[in-house]
PDB file of C-alpha atoms in Angstrom:
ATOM      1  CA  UNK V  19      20.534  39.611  -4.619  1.00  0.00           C
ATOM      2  CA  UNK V  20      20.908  43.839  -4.037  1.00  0.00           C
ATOM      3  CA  UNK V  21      23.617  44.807  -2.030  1.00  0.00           C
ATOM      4  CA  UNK V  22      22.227  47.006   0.316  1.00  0.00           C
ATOM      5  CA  UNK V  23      25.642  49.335   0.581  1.00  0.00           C
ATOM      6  CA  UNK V  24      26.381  49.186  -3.059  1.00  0.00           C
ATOM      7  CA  UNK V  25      23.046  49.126  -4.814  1.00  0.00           C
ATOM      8  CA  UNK V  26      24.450  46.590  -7.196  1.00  0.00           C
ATOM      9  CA  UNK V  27      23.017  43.267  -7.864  1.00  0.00           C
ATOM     10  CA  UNK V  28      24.881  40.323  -7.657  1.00  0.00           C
ATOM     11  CA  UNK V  29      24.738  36.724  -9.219  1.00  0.00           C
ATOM     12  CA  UNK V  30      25.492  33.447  -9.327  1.00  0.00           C
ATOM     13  CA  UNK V  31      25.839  31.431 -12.958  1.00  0.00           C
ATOM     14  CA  UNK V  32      26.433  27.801 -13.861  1.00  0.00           C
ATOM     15  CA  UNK V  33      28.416  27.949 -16.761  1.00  0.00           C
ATOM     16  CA  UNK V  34      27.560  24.728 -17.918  1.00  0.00           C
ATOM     17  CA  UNK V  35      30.880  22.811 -17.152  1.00  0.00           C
ATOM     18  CA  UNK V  36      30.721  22.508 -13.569  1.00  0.00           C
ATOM     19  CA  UNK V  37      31.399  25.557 -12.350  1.00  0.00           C
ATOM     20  CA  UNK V  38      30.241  28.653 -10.863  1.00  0.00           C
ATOM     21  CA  UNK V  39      30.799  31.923 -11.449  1.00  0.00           C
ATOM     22  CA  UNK V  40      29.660  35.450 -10.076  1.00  0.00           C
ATOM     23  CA  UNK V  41      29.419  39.080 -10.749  1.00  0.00           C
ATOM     24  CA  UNK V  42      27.945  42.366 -10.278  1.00  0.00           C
ATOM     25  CA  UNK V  43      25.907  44.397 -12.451  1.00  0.00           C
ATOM     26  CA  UNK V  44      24.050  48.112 -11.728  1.00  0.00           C
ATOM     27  CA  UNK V  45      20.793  46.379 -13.070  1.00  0.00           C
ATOM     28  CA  UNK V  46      18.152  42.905 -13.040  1.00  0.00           C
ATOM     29  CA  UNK V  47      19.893  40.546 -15.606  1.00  0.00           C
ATOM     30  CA  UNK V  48      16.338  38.448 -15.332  1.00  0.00           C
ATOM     31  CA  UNK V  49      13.982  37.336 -13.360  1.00  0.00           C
ATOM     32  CA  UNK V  50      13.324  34.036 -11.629  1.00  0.00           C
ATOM     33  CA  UNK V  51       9.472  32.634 -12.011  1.00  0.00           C
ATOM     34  CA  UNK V  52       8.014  29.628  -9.813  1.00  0.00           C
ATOM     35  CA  UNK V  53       5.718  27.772 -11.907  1.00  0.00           C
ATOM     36  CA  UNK V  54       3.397  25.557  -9.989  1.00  0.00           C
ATOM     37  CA  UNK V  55       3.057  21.527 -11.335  1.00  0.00           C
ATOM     38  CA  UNK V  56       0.589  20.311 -12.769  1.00  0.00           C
ATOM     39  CA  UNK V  57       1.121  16.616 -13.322  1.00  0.00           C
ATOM     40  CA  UNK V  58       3.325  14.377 -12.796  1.00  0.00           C
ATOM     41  CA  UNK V  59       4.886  10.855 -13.802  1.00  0.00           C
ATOM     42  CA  UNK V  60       4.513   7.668 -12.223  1.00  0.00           C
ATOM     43  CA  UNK V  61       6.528   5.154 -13.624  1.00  0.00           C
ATOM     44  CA  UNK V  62       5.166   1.637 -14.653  1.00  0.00           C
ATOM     45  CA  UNK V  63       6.229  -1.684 -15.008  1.00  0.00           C
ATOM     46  CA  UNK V  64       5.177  -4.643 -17.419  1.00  0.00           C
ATOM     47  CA  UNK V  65       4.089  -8.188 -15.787  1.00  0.00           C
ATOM     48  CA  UNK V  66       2.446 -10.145 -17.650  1.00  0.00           C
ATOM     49  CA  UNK V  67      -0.478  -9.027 -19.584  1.00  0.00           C
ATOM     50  CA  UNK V  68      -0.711  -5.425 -17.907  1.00  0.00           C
ATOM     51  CA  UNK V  69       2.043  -2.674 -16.233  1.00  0.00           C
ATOM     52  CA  UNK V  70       1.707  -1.803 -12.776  1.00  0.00           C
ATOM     53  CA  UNK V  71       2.490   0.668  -9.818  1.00  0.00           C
ATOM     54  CA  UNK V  72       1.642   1.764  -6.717  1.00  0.00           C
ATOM     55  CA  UNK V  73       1.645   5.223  -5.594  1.00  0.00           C
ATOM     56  CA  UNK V  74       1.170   7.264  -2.423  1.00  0.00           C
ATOM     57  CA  UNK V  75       1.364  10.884  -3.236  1.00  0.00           C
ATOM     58  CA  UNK V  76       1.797  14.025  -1.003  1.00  0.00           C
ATOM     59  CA  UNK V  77      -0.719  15.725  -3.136  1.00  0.00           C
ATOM     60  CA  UNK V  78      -4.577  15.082  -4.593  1.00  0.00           C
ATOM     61  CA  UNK V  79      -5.187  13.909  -8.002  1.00  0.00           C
ATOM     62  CA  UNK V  80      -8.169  14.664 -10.396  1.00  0.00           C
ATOM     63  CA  UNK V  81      -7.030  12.592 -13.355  1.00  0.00           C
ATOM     64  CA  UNK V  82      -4.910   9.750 -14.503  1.00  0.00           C
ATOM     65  CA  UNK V  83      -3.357   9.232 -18.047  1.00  0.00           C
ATOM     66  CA  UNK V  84      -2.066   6.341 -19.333  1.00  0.00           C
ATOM     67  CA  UNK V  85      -3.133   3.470 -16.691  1.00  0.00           C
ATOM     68  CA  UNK V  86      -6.225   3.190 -14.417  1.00  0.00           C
ATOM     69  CA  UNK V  87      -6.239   4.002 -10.403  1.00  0.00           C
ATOM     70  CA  UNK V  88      -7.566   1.898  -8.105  1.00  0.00           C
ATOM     71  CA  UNK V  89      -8.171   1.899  -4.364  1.00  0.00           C
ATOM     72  CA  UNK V  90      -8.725  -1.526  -2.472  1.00  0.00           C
ATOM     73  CA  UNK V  91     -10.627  -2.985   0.420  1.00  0.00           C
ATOM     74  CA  UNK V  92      -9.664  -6.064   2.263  1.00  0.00           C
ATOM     75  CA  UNK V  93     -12.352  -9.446   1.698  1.00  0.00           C
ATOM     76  CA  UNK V  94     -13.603 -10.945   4.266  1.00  0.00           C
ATOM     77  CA  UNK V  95     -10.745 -13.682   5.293  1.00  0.00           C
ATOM     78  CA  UNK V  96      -8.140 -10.470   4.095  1.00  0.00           C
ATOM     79  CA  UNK V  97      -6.850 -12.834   1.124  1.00  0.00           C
ATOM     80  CA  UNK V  98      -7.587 -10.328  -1.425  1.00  0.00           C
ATOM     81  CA  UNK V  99      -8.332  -6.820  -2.259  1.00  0.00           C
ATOM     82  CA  UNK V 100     -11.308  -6.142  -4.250  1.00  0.00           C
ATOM     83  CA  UNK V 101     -10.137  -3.457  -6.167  1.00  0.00           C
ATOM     84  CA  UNK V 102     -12.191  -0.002  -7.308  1.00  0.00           C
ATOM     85  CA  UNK V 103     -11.597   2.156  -9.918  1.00  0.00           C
ATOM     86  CA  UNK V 104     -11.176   5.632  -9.157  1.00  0.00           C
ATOM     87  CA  UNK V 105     -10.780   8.386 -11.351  1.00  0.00           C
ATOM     88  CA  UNK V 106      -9.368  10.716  -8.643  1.00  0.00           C
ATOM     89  CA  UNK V 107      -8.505  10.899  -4.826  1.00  0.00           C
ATOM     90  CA  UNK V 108      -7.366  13.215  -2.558  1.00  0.00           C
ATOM     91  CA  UNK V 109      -3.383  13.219  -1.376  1.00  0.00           C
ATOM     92  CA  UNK V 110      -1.757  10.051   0.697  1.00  0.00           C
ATOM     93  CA  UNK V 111      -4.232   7.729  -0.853  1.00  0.00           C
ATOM     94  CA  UNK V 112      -3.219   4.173  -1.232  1.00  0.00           C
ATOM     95  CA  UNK V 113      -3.542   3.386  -5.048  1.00  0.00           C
ATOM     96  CA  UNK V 114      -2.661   0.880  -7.524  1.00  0.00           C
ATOM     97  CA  UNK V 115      -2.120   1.858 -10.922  1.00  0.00           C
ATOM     98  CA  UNK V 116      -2.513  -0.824 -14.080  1.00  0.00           C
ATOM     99  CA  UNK V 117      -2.040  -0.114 -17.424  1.00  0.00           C
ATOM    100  CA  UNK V 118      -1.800  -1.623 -20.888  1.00  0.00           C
ATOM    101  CA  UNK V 119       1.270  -4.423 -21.381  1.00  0.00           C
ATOM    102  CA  UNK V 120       4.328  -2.588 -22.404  1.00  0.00           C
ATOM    103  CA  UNK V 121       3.103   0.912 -20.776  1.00  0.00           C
ATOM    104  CA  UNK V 122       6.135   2.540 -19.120  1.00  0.00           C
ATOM    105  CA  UNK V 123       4.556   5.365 -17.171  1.00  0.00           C
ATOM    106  CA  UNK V 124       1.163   7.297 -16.331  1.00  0.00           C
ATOM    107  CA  UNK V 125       0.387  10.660 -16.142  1.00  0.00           C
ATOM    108  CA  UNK V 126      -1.326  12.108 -13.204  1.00  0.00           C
ATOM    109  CA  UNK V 127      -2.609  15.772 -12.362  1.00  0.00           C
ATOM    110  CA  UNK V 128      -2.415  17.286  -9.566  1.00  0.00           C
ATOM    111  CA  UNK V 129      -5.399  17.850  -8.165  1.00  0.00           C
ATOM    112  CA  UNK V 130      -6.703  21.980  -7.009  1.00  0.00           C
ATOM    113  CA  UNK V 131      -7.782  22.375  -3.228  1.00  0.00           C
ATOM    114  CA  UNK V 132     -11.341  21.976  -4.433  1.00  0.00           C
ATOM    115  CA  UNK V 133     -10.535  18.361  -6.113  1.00  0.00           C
ATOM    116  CA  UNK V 134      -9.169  17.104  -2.606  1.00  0.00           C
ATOM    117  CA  UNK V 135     -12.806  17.297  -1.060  1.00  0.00           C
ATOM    118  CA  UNK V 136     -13.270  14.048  -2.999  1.00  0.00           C
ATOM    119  CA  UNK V 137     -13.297  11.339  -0.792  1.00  0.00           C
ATOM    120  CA  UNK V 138     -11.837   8.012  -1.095  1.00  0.00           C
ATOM    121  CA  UNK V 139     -10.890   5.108   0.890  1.00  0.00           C
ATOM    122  CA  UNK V 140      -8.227   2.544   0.272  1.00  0.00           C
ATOM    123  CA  UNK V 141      -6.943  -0.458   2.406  1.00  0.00           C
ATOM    124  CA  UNK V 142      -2.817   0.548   1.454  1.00  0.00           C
ATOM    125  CA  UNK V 143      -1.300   2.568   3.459  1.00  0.00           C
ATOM    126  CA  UNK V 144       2.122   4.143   2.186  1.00  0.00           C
ATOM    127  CA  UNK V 145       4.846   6.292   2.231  1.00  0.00           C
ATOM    128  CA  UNK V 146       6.383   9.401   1.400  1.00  0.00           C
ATOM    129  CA  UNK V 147      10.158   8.934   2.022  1.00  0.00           C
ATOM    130  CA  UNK V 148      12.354   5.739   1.782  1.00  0.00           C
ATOM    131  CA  UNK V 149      11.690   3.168   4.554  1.00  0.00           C
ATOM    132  CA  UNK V 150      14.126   0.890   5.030  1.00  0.00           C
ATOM    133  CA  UNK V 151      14.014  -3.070   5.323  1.00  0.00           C
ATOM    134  CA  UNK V 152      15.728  -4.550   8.446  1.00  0.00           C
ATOM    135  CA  UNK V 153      15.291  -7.800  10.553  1.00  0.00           C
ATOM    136  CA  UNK V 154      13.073  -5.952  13.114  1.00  0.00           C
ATOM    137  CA  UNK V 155      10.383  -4.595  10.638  1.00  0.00           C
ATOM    138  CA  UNK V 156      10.619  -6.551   7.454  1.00  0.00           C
ATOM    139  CA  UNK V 157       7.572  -8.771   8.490  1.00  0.00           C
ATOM    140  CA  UNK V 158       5.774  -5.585   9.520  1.00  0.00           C
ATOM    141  CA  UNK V 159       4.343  -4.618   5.501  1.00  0.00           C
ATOM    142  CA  UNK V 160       3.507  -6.284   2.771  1.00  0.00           C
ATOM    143  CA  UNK V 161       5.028  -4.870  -0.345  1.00  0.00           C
ATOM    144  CA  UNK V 162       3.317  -4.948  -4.180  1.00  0.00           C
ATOM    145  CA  UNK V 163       4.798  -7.657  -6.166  1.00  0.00           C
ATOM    146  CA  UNK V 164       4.275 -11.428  -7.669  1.00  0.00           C
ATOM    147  CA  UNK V 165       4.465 -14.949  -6.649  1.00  0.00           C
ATOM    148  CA  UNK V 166       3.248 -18.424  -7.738  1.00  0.00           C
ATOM    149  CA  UNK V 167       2.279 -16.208 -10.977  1.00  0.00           C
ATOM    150  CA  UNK V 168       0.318 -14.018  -9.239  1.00  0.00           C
ATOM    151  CA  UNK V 169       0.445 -10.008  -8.844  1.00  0.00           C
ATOM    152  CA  UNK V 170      -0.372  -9.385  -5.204  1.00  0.00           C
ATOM    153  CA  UNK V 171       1.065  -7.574  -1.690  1.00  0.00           C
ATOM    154  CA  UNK V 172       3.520  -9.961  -0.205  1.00  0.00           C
ATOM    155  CA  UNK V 173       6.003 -10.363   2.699  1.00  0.00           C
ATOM    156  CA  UNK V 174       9.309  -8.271   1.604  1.00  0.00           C
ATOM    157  CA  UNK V 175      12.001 -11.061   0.352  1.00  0.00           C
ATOM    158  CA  UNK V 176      15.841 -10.295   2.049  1.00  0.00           C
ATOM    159  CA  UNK V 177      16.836  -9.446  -1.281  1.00  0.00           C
ATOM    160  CA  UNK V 178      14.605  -5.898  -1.050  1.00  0.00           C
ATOM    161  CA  UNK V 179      16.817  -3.309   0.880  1.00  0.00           C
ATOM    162  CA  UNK V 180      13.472  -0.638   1.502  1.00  0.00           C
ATOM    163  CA  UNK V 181      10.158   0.738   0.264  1.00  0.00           C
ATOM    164  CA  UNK V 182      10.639   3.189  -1.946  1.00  0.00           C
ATOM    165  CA  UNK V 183       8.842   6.739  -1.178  1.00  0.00           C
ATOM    166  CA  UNK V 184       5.721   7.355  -2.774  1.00  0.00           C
ATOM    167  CA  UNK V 185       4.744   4.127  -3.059  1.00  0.00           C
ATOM    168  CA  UNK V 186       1.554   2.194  -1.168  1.00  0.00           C
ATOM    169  CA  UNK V 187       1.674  -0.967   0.714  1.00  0.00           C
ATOM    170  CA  UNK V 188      -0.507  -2.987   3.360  1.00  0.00           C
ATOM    171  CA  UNK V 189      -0.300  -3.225   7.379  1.00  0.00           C
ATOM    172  CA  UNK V 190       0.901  -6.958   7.343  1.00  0.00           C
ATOM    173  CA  UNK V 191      -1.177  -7.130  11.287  1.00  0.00           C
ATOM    174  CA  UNK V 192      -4.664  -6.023   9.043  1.00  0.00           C
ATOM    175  CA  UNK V 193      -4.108  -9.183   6.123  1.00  0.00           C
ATOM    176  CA  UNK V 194      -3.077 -12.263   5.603  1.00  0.00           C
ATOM    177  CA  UNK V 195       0.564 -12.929   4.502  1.00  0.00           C
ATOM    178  CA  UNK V 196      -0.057 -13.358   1.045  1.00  0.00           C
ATOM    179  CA  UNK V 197      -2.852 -10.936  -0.777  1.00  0.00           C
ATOM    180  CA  UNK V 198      -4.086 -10.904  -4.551  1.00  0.00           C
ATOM    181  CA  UNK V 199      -5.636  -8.181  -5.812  1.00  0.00           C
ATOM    182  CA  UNK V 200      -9.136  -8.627  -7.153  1.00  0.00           C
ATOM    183  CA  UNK V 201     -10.405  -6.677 -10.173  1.00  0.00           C
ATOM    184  CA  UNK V 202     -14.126  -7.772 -10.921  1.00  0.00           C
ATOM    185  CA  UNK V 203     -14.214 -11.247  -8.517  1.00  0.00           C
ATOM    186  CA  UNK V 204     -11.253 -12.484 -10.690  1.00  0.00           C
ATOM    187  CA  UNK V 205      -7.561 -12.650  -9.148  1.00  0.00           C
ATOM    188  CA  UNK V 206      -4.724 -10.929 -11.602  1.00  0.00           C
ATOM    189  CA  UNK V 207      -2.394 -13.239 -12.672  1.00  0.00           C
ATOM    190  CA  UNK V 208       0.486 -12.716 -14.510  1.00  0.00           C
ATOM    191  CA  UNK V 209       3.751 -14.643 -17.000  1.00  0.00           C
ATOM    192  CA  UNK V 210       6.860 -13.925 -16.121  1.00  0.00           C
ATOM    193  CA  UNK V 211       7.968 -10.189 -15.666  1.00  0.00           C
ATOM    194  CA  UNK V 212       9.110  -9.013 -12.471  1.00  0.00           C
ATOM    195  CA  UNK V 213       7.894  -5.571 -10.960  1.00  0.00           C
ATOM    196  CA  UNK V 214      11.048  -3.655 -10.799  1.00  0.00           C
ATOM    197  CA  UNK V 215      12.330  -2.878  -7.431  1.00  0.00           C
ATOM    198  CA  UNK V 216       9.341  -4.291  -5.716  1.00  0.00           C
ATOM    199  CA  UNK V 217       8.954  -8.004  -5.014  1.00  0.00           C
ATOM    200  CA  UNK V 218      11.043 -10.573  -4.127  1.00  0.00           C
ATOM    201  CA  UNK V 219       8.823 -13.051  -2.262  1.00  0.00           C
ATOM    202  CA  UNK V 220       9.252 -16.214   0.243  1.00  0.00           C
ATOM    203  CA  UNK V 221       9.196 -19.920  -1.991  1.00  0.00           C
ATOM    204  CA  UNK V 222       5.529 -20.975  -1.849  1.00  0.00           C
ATOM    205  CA  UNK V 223       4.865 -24.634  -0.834  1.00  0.00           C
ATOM    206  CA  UNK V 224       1.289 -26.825  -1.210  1.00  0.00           C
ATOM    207  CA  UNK V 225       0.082 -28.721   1.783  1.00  0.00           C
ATOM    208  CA  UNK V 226       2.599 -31.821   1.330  1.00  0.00           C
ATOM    209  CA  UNK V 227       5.689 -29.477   1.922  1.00  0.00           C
ATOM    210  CA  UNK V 228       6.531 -29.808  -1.900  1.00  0.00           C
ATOM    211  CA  UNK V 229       7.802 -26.325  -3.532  1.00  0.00           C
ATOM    212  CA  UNK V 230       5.110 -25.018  -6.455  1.00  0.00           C
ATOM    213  CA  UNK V 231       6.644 -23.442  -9.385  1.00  0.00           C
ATOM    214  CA  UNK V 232       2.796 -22.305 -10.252  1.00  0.00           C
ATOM    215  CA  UNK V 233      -0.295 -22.277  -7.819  1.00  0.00           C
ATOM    216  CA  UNK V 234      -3.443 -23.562  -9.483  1.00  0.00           C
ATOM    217  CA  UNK V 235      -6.633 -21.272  -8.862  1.00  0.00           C
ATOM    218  CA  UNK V 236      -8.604 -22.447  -5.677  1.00  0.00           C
ATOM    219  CA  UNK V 237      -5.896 -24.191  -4.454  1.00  0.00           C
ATOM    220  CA  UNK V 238      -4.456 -23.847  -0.484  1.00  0.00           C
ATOM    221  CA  UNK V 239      -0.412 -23.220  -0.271  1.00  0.00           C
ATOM    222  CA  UNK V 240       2.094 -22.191   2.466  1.00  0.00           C
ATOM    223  CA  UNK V 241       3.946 -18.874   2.246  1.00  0.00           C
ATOM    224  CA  UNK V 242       6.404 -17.681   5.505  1.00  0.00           C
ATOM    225  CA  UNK V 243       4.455 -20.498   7.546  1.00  0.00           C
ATOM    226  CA  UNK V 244       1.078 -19.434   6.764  1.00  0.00           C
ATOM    227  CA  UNK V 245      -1.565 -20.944   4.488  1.00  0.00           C
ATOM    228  CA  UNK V 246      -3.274 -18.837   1.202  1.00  0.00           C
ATOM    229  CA  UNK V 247      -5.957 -19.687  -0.866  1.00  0.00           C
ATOM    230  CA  UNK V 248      -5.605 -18.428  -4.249  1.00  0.00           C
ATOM    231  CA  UNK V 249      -8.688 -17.291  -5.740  1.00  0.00           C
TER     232      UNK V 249
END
C-alpha cells in the first residue's frame, strides 16, 4: 500500500518461518497478478474395478481428464439411475465421475461463459459447503457410496458426520432408499474398496429377515425398512 502522507510504500513479507515482517520503501518492490483457473482437481477413489466421485461445482465445465462425467435420471420405480455421459455441463450440475481402477484424481476445466449455455440435466442435487449429518436430517439425502457390493446413493450410516462441499447427492423424498447407478442397462458392482469419506450404509437383509453379506442380481432385500430390487 502508498501512504498517502508519506508517499512511501509499505509491505508486508512472510519470511518463511512463521513470521511477518514489514517495511517501507520510496518505490514498487513488485507487483501482485491474479491469474484466473483454469482447471481443477477432483479427487477419486478406487472400488472395485473403477474410481469414483461425485462433484457439484460452483462453476461450468467443458472438459474432463482422467475419468468420465455422467449425469443421471431416476427409472421408473426410482431404483436406479440410468446414467449419461457428458462431456461438459454448466455449474451446480449433479455429476458422477468414474475412472480407470487405481485412478486417484480427474482433471476438469473450467468452463468460459459461452461453455455454460450447454445444457444438462441430472437427477443429484448437491452442495457447495459442508452439510452436516444430524438425527433430524440424516434420512433427508442419500449419499454416493456401496452396499451388498454395489456402488449406489444410499441412506447416510451414523458413522458419516456430513456431506462434504462440492459433492452431489439425491433428494431421499424423489427415490427409493437404496439406488444403483445404471451405466448401459447394467448395475455397477463392485469388490471390496470403500469410497473414502462417503458411505457407510444400513445392514441389508433378504425377505426372511436373514443379514446378506452379498445381494444376488434380481433379487428383493430390505434396507432402513424398505424393500430394493437389485438390478
Amino acid at each position: 500500500f502508498k501512504s498517502a502522507s508519506s508517499g512511501q510504500w509499505g509491505y508486508l513479507h512472510n519470511d518463511g518461518a512463521n513470521a511477518i515482517v514489514g517495511w517501507r520503501a520510496s518505490a514498487t518492490a513488485s507487483n501482485w497478478y491474479i491469474v484466473p483457473a483454469t482447471t481443477a482437481d477432483i479427487t477419486l477413489a478406487t472400488a472395485g474395478e473403477a474410481s469414483y466421485a461425485t462433484a457439484y461445482l460452483p462453476f461450468g465445465i467443458s472438459k474432463v481428464d482422467g475419468a468420465k462425467a455422467y449425469v443421471g435420471t431416476l427409472n421408473e420405480d426410482k431404483t436406479a439411475l440410468n446414467m449419461t455421459e457428458v462431456s461438459a455441463a454448466p455449474a451446480q450440475t449433479g455429476l458422477v465421475l468414474v475412472g480407470a481402477k487405481g485412478a486417484e484424481k480427474a482433471t476438469v476445466t473450467i468452463a468460459t461463459a459461452a461453455a455454460e449455455d450447454n445444457k444438462v440435466t441430472s437427477a443429484l442435487s448437491g452442495t457447495l459447503t459442508d452439510v452436516a449429518l444430524t438425527a433430524d436430517n440424516r434420512a433427508n439425502n442419500l449419499v454416493f457410496g456401496k452396499a451388498a457390493e454395489v456402488v449406489g446413493f444410499y441412506t447416510p450410516g451414523e458413522g458419516l458426520a456430513s456431506i462434504p462441499a462440492n459433492k452431489a447427492f439425491l433428494n431421499a423424498a424423489d427415490a427409493a432408499q437404496a439406488v444403483a447407478l445404471h451405466f448401459g442397462g447394467e448395475a455397477t458392482g463392485i469388490g471390496q474398496a470403500t469410497l473414502t469419506g462417503e458411505g457407510v450404509q444400513a445392514p441389508v437383509y433378504d425377505l426372511s429377515g436373514r443379514r446378506v453379506v452379498k445381494a444376488v442380481k434380481g433379487g428383493v432385500y430390505i434396507q432402513g425398512g424398505r424393500k430394493f430390487i437389485v438390478k
